[in-house]
Short mmCIF file of N, CA and C in Angstrom, two decimals:
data_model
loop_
_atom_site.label_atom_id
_atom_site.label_comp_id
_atom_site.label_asym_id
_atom_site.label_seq_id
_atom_site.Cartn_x
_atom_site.Cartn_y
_atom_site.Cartn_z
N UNK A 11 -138.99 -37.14 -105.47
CA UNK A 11 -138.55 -36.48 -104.27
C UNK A 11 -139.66 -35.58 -103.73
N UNK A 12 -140.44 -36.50 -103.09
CA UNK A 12 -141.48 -35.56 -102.69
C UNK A 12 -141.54 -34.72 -101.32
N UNK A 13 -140.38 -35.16 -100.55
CA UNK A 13 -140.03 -35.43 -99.08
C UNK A 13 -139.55 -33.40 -98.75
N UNK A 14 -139.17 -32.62 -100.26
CA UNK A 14 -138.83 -31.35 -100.02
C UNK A 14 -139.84 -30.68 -99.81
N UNK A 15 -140.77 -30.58 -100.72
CA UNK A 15 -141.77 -29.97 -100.83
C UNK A 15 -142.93 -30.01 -99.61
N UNK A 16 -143.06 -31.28 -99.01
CA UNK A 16 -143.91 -31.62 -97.91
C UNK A 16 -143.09 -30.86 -96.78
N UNK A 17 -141.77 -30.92 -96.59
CA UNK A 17 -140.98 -30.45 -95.40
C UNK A 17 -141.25 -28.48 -95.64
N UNK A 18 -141.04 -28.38 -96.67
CA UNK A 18 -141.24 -27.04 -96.73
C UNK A 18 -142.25 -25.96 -96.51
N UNK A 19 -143.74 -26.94 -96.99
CA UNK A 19 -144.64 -26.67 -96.49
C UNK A 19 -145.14 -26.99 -95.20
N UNK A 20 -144.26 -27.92 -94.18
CA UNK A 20 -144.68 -27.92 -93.08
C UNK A 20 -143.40 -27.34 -92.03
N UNK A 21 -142.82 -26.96 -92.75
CA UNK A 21 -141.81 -25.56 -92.07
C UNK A 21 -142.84 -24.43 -92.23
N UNK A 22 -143.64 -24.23 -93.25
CA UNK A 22 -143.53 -22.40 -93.65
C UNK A 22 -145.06 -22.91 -92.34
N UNK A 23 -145.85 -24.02 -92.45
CA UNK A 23 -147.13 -23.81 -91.21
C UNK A 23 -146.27 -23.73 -90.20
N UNK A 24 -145.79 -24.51 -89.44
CA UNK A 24 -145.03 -24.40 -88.03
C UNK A 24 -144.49 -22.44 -88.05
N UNK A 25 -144.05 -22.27 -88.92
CA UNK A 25 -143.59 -20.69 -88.91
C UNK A 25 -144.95 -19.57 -88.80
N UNK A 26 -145.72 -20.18 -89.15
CA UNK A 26 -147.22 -19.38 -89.49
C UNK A 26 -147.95 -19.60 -87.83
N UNK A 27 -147.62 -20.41 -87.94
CA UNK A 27 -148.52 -21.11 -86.00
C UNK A 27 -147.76 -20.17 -85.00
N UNK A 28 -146.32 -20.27 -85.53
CA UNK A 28 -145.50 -19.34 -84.24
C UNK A 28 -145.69 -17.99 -84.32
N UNK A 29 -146.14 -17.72 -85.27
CA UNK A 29 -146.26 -15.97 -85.32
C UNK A 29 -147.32 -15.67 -84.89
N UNK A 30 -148.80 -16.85 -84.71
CA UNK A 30 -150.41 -16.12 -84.77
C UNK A 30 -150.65 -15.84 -83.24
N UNK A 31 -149.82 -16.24 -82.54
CA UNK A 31 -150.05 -15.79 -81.03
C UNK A 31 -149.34 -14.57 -80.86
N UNK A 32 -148.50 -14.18 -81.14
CA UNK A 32 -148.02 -12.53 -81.45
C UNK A 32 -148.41 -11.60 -82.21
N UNK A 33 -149.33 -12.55 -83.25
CA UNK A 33 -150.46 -11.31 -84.19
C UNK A 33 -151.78 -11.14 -83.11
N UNK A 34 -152.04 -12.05 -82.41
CA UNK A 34 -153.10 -11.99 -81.89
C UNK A 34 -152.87 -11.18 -80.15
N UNK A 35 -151.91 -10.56 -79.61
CA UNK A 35 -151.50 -10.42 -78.58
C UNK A 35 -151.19 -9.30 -78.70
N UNK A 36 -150.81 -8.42 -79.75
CA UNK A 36 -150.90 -6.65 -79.56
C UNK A 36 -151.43 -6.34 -81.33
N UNK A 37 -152.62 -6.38 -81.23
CA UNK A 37 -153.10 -5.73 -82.69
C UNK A 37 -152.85 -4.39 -82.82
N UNK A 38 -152.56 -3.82 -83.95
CA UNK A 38 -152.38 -2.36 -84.40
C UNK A 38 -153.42 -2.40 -85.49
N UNK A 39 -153.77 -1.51 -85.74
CA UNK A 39 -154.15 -1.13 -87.53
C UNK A 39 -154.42 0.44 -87.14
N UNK A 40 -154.75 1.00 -88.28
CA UNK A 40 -154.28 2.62 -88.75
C UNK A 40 -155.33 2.65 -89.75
N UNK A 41 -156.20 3.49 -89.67
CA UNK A 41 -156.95 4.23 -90.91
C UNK A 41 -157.22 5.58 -90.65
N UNK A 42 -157.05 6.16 -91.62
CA UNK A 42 -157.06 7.74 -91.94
C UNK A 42 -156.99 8.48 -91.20
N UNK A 43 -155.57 8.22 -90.45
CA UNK A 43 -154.90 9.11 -89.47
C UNK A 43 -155.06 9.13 -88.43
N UNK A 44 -155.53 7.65 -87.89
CA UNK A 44 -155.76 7.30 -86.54
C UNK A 44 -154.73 5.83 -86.61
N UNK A 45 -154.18 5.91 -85.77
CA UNK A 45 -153.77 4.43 -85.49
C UNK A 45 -154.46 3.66 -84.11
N UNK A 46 -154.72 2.23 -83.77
CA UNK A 46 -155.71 1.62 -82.61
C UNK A 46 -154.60 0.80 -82.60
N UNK A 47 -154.38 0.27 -81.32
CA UNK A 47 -153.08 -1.05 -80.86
C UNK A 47 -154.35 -1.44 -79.64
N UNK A 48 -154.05 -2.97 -79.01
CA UNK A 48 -154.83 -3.66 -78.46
C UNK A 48 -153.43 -4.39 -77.35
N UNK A 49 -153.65 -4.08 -76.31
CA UNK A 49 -152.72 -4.84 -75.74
C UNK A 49 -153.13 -5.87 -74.33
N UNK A 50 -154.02 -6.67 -74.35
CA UNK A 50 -155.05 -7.49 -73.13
C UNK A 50 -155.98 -7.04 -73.34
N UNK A 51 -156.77 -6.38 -72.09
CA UNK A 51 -157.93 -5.30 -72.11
C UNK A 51 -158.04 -3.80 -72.14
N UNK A 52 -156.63 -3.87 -72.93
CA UNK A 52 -156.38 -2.13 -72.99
C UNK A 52 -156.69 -2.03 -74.64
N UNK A 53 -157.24 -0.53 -75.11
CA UNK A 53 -157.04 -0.37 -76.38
C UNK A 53 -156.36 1.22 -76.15
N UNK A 54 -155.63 1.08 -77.27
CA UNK A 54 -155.22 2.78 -77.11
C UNK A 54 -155.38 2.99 -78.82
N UNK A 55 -155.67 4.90 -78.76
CA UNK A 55 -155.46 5.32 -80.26
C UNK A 55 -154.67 6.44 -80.50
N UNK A 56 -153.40 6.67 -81.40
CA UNK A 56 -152.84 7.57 -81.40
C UNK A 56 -153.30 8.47 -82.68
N UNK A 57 -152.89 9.44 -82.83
CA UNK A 57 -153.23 10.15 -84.10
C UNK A 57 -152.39 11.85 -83.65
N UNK A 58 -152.09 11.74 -85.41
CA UNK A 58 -151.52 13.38 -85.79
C UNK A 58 -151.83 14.43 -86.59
N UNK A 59 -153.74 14.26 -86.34
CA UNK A 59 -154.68 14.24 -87.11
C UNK A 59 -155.48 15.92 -86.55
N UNK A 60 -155.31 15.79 -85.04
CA UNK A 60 -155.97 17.35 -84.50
C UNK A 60 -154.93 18.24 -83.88
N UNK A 61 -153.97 18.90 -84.91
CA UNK A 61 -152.55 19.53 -84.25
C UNK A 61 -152.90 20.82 -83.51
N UNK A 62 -154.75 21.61 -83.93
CA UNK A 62 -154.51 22.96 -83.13
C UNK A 62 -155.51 22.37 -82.16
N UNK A 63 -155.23 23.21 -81.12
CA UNK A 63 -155.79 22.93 -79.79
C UNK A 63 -156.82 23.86 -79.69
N UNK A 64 -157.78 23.45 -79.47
CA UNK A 64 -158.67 25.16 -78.58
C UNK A 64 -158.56 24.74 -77.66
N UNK A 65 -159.35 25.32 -76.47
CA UNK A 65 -159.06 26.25 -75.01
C UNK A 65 -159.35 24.80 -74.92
N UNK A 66 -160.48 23.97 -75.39
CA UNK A 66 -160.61 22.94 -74.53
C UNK A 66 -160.07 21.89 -74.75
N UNK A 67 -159.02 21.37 -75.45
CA UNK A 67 -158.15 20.39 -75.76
C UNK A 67 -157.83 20.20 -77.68
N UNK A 68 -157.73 18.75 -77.51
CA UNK A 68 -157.38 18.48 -79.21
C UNK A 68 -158.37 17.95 -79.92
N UNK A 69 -159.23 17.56 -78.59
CA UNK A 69 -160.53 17.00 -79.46
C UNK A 69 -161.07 15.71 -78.08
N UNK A 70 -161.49 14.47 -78.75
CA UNK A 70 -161.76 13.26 -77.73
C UNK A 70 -162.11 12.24 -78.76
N UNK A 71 -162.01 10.94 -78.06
CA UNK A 71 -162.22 9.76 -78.95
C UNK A 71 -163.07 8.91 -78.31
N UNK A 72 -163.64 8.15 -78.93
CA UNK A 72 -164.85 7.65 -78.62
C UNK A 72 -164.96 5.90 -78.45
N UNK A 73 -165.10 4.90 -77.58
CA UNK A 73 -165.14 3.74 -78.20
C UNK A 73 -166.08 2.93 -77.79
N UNK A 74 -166.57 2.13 -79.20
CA UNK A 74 -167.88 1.90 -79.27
C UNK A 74 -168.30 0.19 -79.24
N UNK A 75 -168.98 -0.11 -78.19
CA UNK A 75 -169.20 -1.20 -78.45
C UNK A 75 -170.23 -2.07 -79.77
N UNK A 76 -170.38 -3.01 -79.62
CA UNK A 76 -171.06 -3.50 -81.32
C UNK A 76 -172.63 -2.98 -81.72
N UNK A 77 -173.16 -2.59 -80.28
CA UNK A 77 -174.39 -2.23 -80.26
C UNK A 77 -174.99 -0.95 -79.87
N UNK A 78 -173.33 -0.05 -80.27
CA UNK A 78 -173.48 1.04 -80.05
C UNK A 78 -173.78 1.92 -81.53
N UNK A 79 -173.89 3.43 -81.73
CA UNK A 79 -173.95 3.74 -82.73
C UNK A 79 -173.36 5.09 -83.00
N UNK A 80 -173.78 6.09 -82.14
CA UNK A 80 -173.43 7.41 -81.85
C UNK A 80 -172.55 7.63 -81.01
N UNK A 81 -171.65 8.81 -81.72
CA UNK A 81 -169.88 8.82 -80.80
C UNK A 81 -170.56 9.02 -79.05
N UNK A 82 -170.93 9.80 -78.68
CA UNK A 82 -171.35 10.00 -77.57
C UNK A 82 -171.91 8.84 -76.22
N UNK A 83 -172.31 7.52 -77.36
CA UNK A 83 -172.82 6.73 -76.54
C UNK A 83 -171.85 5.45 -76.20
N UNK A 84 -170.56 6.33 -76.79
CA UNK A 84 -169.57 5.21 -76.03
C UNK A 84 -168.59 5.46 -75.12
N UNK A 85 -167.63 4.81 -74.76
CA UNK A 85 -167.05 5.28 -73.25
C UNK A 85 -166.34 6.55 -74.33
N UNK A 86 -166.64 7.84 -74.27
CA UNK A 86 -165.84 9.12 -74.70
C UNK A 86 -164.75 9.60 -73.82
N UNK A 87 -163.35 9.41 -74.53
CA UNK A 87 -162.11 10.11 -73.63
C UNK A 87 -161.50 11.34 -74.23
N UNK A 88 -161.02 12.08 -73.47
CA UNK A 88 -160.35 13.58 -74.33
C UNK A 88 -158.85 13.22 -74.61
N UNK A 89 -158.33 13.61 -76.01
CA UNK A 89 -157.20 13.42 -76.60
C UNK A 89 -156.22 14.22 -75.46
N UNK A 90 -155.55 13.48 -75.26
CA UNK A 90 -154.09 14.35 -74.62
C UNK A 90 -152.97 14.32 -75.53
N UNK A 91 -151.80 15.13 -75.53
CA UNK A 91 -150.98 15.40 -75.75
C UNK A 91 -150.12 16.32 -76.69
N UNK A 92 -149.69 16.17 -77.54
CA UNK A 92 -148.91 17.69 -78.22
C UNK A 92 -149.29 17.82 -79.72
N UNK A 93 -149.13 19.37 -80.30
CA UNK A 93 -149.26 19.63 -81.49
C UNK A 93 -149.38 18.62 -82.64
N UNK A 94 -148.26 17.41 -82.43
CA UNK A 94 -147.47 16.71 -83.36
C UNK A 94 -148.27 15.22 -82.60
N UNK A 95 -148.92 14.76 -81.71
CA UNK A 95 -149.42 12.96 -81.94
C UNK A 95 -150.53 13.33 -80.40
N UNK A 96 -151.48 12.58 -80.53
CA UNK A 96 -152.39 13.06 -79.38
C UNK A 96 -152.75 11.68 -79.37
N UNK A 97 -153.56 11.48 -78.09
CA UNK A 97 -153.54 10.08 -77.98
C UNK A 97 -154.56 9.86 -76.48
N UNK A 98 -155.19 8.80 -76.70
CA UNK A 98 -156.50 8.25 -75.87
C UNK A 98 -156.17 6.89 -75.69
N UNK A 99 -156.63 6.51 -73.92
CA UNK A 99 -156.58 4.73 -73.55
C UNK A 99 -157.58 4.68 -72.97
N UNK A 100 -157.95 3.17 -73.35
CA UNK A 100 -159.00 2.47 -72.11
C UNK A 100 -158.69 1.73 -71.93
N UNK A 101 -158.97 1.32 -70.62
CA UNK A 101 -158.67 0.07 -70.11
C UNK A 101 -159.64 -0.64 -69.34
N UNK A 102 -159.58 -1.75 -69.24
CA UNK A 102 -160.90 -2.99 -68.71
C UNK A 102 -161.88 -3.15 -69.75
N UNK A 103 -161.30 -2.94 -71.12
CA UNK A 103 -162.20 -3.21 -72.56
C UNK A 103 -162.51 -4.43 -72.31
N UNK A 104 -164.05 -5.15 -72.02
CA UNK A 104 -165.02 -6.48 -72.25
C UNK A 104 -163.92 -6.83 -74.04
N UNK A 105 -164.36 -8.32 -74.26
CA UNK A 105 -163.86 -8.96 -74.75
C UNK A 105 -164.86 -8.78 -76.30
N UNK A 106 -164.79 -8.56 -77.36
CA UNK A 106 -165.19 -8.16 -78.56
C UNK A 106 -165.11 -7.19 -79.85
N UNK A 107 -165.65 -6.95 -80.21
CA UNK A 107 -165.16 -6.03 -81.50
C UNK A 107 -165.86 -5.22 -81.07
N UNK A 108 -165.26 -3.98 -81.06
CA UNK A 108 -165.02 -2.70 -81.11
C UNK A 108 -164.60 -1.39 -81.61
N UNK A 109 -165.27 -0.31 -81.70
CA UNK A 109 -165.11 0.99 -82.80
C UNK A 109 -164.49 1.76 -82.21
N UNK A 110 -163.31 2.50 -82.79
CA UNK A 110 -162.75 3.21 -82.33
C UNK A 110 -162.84 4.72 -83.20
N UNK A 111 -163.15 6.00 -82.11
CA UNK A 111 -163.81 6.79 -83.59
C UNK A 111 -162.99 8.60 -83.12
N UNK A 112 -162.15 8.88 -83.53
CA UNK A 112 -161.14 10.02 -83.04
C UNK A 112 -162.36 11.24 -83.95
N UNK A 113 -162.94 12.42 -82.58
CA UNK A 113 -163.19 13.44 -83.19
C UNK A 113 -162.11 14.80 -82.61
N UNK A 114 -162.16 15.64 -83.98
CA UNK A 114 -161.08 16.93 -83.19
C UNK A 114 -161.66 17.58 -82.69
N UNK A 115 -161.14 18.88 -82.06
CA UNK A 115 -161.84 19.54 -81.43
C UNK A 115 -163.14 20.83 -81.93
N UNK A 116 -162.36 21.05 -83.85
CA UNK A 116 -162.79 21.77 -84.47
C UNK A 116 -164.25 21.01 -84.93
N UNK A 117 -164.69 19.80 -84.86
CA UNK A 117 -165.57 18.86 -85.08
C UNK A 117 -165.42 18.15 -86.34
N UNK A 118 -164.54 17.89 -86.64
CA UNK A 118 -163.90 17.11 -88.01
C UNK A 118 -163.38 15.53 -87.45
N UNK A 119 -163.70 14.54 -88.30
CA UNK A 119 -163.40 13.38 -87.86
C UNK A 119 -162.21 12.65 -88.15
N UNK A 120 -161.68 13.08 -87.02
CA UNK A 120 -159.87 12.09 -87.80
C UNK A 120 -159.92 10.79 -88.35
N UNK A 121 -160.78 9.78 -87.57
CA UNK A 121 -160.72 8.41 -88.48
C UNK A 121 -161.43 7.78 -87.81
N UNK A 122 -162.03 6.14 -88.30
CA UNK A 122 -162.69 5.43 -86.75
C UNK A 122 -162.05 4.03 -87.62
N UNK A 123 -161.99 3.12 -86.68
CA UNK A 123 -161.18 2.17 -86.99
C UNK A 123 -162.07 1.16 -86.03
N UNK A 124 -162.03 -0.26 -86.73
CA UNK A 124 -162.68 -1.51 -85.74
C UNK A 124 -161.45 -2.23 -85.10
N UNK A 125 -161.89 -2.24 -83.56
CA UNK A 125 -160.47 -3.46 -83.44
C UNK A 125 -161.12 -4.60 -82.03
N UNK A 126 -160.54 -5.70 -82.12
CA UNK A 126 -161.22 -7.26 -81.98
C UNK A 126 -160.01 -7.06 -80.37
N UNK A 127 -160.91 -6.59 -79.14
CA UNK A 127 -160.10 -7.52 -78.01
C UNK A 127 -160.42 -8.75 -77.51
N UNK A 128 -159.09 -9.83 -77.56
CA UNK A 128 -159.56 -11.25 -77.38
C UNK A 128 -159.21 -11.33 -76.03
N UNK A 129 -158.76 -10.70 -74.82
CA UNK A 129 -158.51 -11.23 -73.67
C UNK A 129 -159.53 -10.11 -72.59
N UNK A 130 -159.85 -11.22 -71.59
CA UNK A 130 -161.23 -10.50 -70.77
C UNK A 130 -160.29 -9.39 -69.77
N UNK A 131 -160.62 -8.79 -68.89
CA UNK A 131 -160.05 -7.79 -68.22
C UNK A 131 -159.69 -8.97 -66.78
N UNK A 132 -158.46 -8.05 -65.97
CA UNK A 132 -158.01 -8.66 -64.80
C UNK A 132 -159.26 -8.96 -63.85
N UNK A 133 -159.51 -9.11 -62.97
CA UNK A 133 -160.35 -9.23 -61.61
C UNK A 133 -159.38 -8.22 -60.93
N UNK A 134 -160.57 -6.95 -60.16
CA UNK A 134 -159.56 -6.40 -59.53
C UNK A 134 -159.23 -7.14 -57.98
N UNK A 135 -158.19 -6.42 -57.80
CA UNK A 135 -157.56 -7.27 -56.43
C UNK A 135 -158.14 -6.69 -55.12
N UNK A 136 -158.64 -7.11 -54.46
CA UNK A 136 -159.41 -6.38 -53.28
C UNK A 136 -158.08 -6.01 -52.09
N UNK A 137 -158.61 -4.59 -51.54
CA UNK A 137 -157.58 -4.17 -51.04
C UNK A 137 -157.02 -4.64 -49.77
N UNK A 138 -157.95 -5.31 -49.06
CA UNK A 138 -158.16 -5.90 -47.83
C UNK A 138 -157.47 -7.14 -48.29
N UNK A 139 -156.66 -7.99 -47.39
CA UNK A 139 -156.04 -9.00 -47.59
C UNK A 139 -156.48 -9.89 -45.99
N UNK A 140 -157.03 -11.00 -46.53
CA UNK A 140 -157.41 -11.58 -45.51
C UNK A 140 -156.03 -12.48 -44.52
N UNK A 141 -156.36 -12.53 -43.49
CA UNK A 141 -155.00 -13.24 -42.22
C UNK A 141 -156.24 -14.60 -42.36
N UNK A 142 -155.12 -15.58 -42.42
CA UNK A 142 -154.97 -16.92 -42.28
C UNK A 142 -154.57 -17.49 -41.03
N UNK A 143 -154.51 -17.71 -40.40
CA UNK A 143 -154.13 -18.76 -38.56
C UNK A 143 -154.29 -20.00 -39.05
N UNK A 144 -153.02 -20.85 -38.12
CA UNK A 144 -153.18 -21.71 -38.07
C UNK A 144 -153.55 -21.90 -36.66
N UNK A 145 -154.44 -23.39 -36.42
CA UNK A 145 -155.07 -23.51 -35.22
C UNK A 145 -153.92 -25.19 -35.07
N UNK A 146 -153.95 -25.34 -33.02
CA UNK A 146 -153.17 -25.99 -32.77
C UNK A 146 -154.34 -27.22 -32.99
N UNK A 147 -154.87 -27.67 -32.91
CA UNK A 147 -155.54 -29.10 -33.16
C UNK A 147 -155.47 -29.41 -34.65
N UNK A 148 -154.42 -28.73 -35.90
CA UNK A 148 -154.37 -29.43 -37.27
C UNK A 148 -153.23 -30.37 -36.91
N UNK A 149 -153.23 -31.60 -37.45
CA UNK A 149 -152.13 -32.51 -37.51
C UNK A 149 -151.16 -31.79 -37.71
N UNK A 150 -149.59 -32.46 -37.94
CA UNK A 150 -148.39 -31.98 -37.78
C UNK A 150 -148.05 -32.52 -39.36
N UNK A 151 -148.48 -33.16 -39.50
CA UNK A 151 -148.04 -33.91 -41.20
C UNK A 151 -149.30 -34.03 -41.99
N UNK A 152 -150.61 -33.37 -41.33
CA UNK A 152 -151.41 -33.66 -42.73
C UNK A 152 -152.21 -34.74 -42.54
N UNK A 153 -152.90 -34.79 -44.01
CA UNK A 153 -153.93 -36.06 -43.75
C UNK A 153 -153.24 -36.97 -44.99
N UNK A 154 -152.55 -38.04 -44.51
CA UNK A 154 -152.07 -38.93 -45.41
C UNK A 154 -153.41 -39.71 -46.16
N UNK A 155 -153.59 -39.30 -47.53
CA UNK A 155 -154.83 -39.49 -48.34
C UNK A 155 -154.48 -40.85 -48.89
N UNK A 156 -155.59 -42.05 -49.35
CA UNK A 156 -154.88 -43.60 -49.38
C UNK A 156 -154.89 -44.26 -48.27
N UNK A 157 -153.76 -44.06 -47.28
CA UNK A 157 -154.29 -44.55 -46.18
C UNK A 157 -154.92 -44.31 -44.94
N UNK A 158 -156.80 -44.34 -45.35
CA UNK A 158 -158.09 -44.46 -44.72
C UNK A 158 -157.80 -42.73 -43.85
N UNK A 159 -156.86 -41.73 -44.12
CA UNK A 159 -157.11 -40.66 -43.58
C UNK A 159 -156.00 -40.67 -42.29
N UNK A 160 -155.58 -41.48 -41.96
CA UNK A 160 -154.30 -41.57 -40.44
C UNK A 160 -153.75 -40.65 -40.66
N UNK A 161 -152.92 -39.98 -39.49
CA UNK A 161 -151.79 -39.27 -39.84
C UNK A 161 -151.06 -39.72 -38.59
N UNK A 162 -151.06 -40.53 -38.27
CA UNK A 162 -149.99 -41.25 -37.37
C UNK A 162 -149.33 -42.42 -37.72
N UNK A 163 -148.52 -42.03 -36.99
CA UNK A 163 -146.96 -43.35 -37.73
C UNK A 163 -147.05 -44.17 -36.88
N UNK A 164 -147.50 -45.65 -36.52
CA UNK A 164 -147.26 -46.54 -35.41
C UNK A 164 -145.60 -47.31 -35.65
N UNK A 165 -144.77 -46.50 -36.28
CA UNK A 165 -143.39 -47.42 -36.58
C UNK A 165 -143.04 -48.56 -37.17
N UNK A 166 -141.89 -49.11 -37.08
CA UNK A 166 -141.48 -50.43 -37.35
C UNK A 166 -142.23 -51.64 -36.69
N UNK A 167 -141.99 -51.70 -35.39
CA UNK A 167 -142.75 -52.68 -35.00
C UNK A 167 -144.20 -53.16 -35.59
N UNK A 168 -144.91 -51.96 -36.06
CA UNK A 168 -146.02 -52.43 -36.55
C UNK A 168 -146.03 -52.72 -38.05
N UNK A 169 -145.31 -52.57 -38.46
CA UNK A 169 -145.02 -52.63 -40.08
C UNK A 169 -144.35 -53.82 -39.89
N UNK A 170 -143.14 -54.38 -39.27
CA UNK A 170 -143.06 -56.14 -39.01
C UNK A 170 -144.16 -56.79 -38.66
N UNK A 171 -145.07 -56.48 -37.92
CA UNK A 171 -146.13 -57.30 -37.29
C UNK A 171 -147.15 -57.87 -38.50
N UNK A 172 -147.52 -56.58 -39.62
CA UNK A 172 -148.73 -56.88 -40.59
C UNK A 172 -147.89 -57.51 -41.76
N UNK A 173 -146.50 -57.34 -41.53
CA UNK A 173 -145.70 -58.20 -42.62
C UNK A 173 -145.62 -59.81 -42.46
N UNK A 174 -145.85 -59.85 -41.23
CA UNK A 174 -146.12 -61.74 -40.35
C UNK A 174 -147.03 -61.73 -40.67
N UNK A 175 -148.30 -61.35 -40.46
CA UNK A 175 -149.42 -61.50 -40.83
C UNK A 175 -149.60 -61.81 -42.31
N UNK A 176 -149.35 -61.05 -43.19
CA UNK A 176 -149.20 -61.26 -44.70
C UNK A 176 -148.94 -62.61 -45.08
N UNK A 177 -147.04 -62.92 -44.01
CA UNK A 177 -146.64 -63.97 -44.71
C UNK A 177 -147.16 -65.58 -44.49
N UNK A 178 -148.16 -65.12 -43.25
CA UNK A 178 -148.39 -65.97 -42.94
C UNK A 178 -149.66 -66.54 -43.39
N UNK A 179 -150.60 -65.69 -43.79
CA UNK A 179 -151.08 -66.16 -44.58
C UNK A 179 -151.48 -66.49 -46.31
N UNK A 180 -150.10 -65.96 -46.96
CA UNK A 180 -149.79 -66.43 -48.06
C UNK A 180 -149.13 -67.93 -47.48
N UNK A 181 -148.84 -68.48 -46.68
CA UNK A 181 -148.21 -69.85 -46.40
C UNK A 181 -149.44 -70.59 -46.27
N UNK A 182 -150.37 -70.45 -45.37
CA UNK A 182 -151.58 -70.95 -45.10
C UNK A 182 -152.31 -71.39 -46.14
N UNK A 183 -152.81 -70.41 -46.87
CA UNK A 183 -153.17 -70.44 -48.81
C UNK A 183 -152.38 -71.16 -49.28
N UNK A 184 -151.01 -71.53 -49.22
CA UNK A 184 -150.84 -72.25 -49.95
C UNK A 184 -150.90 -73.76 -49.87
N UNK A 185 -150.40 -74.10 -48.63
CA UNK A 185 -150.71 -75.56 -48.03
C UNK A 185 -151.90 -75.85 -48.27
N UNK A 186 -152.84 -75.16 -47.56
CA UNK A 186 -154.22 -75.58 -47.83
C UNK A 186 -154.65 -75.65 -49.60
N UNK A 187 -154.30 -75.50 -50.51
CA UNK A 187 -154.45 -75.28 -51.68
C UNK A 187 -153.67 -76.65 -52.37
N UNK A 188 -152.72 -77.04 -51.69
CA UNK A 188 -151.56 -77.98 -52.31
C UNK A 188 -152.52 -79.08 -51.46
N UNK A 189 -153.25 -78.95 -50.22
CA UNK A 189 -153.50 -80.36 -49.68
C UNK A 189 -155.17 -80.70 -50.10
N UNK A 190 -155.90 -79.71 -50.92
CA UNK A 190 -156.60 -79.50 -51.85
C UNK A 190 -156.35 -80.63 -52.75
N UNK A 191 -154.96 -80.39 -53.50
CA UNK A 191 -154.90 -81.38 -55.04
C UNK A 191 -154.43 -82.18 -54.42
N UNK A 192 -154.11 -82.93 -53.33
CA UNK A 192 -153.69 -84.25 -53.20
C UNK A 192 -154.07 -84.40 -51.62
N UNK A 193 -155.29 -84.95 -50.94
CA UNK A 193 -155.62 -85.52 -50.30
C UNK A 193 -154.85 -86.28 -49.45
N UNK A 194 -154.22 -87.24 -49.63
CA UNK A 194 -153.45 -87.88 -49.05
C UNK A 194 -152.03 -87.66 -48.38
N UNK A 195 -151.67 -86.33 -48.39
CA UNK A 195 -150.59 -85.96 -48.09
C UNK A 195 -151.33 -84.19 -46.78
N UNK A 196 -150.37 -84.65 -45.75
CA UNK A 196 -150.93 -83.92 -44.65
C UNK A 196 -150.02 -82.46 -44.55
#
């Protein structure tokens, strides 16, 4: 009975296939008191890592592309939010692996974490929206593609006419073809 074991293992892949597009579509991971989530071309990092504030915030976080090295030389954002979880986004993150590196404000390093964005950023939408016209010299139905580009209907009458034509000379072809194999018959 080998028929369980094969089904089972190609249940548990089919189950593994359906989950890797939802592992791959909002990544999280968390190291030492930073957490990073990935959601398109956004990355965000939360943390409950810089609870006192000085005058000038909770601190800022840093994110670094692969060929970057020093917190400073990456896009740097300032932590917002309260005593208890502070938190930094970017958005229009290029497509690659990336460092994510939380400093507080006291200059102590909450955590830095790597995280992989796989989807490129939107195109922005330009604000101007262009007007379209239609002009009166476009056909009324189009360019019927196939036949030679027409877009005129000559009717029935002409559709009987090339149907005589047809039949008439599939009749022609054939007589002449039949008086072909036998000569003697007119």
């Amino acid at each position: 009975m080998r028929t369980v074991p094969l089904l089972l293992r190609s249940g548990l892949t089919v189950a593994a296939i359906s989950v890797l597009p939802l592992a791959l579509t909002a990544q999280t991971a968390s190291a030492a008191g930073i957490s990073v989530s990935t959601s398109g071309s956004t990355v965000s990092v939360t943390t409950s890592a810089c609870p006192t504030s000085s005058g000038s915030g909770y601190g800022s976080a840093s994110l670094l592309n692969s060929s970057q090295r020093a917190f400073n030389d990456g896009r740097v954002v300032t932590l917002s939010g309260t005593s208890t979880s502070q938190s930094a986004v970017w958005s229009d993150v290029p497509v690659g692996t990336h460092t994510v590196t939380v400093r507080c404000a006291n200059g102590s390093t909450a955590g830095s974490q790597a995280v992989i964005v796989s989807t490129a950023p939107t195109p922005t939408v330009p604000t101007s929206t262009p007007t379209i016209s239609a002009t009166a010299s476009a056909p009324s139905r189009g360019v019927m593609g196939g036949l030679g580009g027409a877009a005129r209907d000559y009717g029935t009458v002409t559709l009987v006419a090339g149907g005589a034509l047809v039949a008439i000379g599939v009749v022609a072809a054939a007589w002449v073809l039949r008086r072909r194999a036998k000569p003697h018959r007119l």
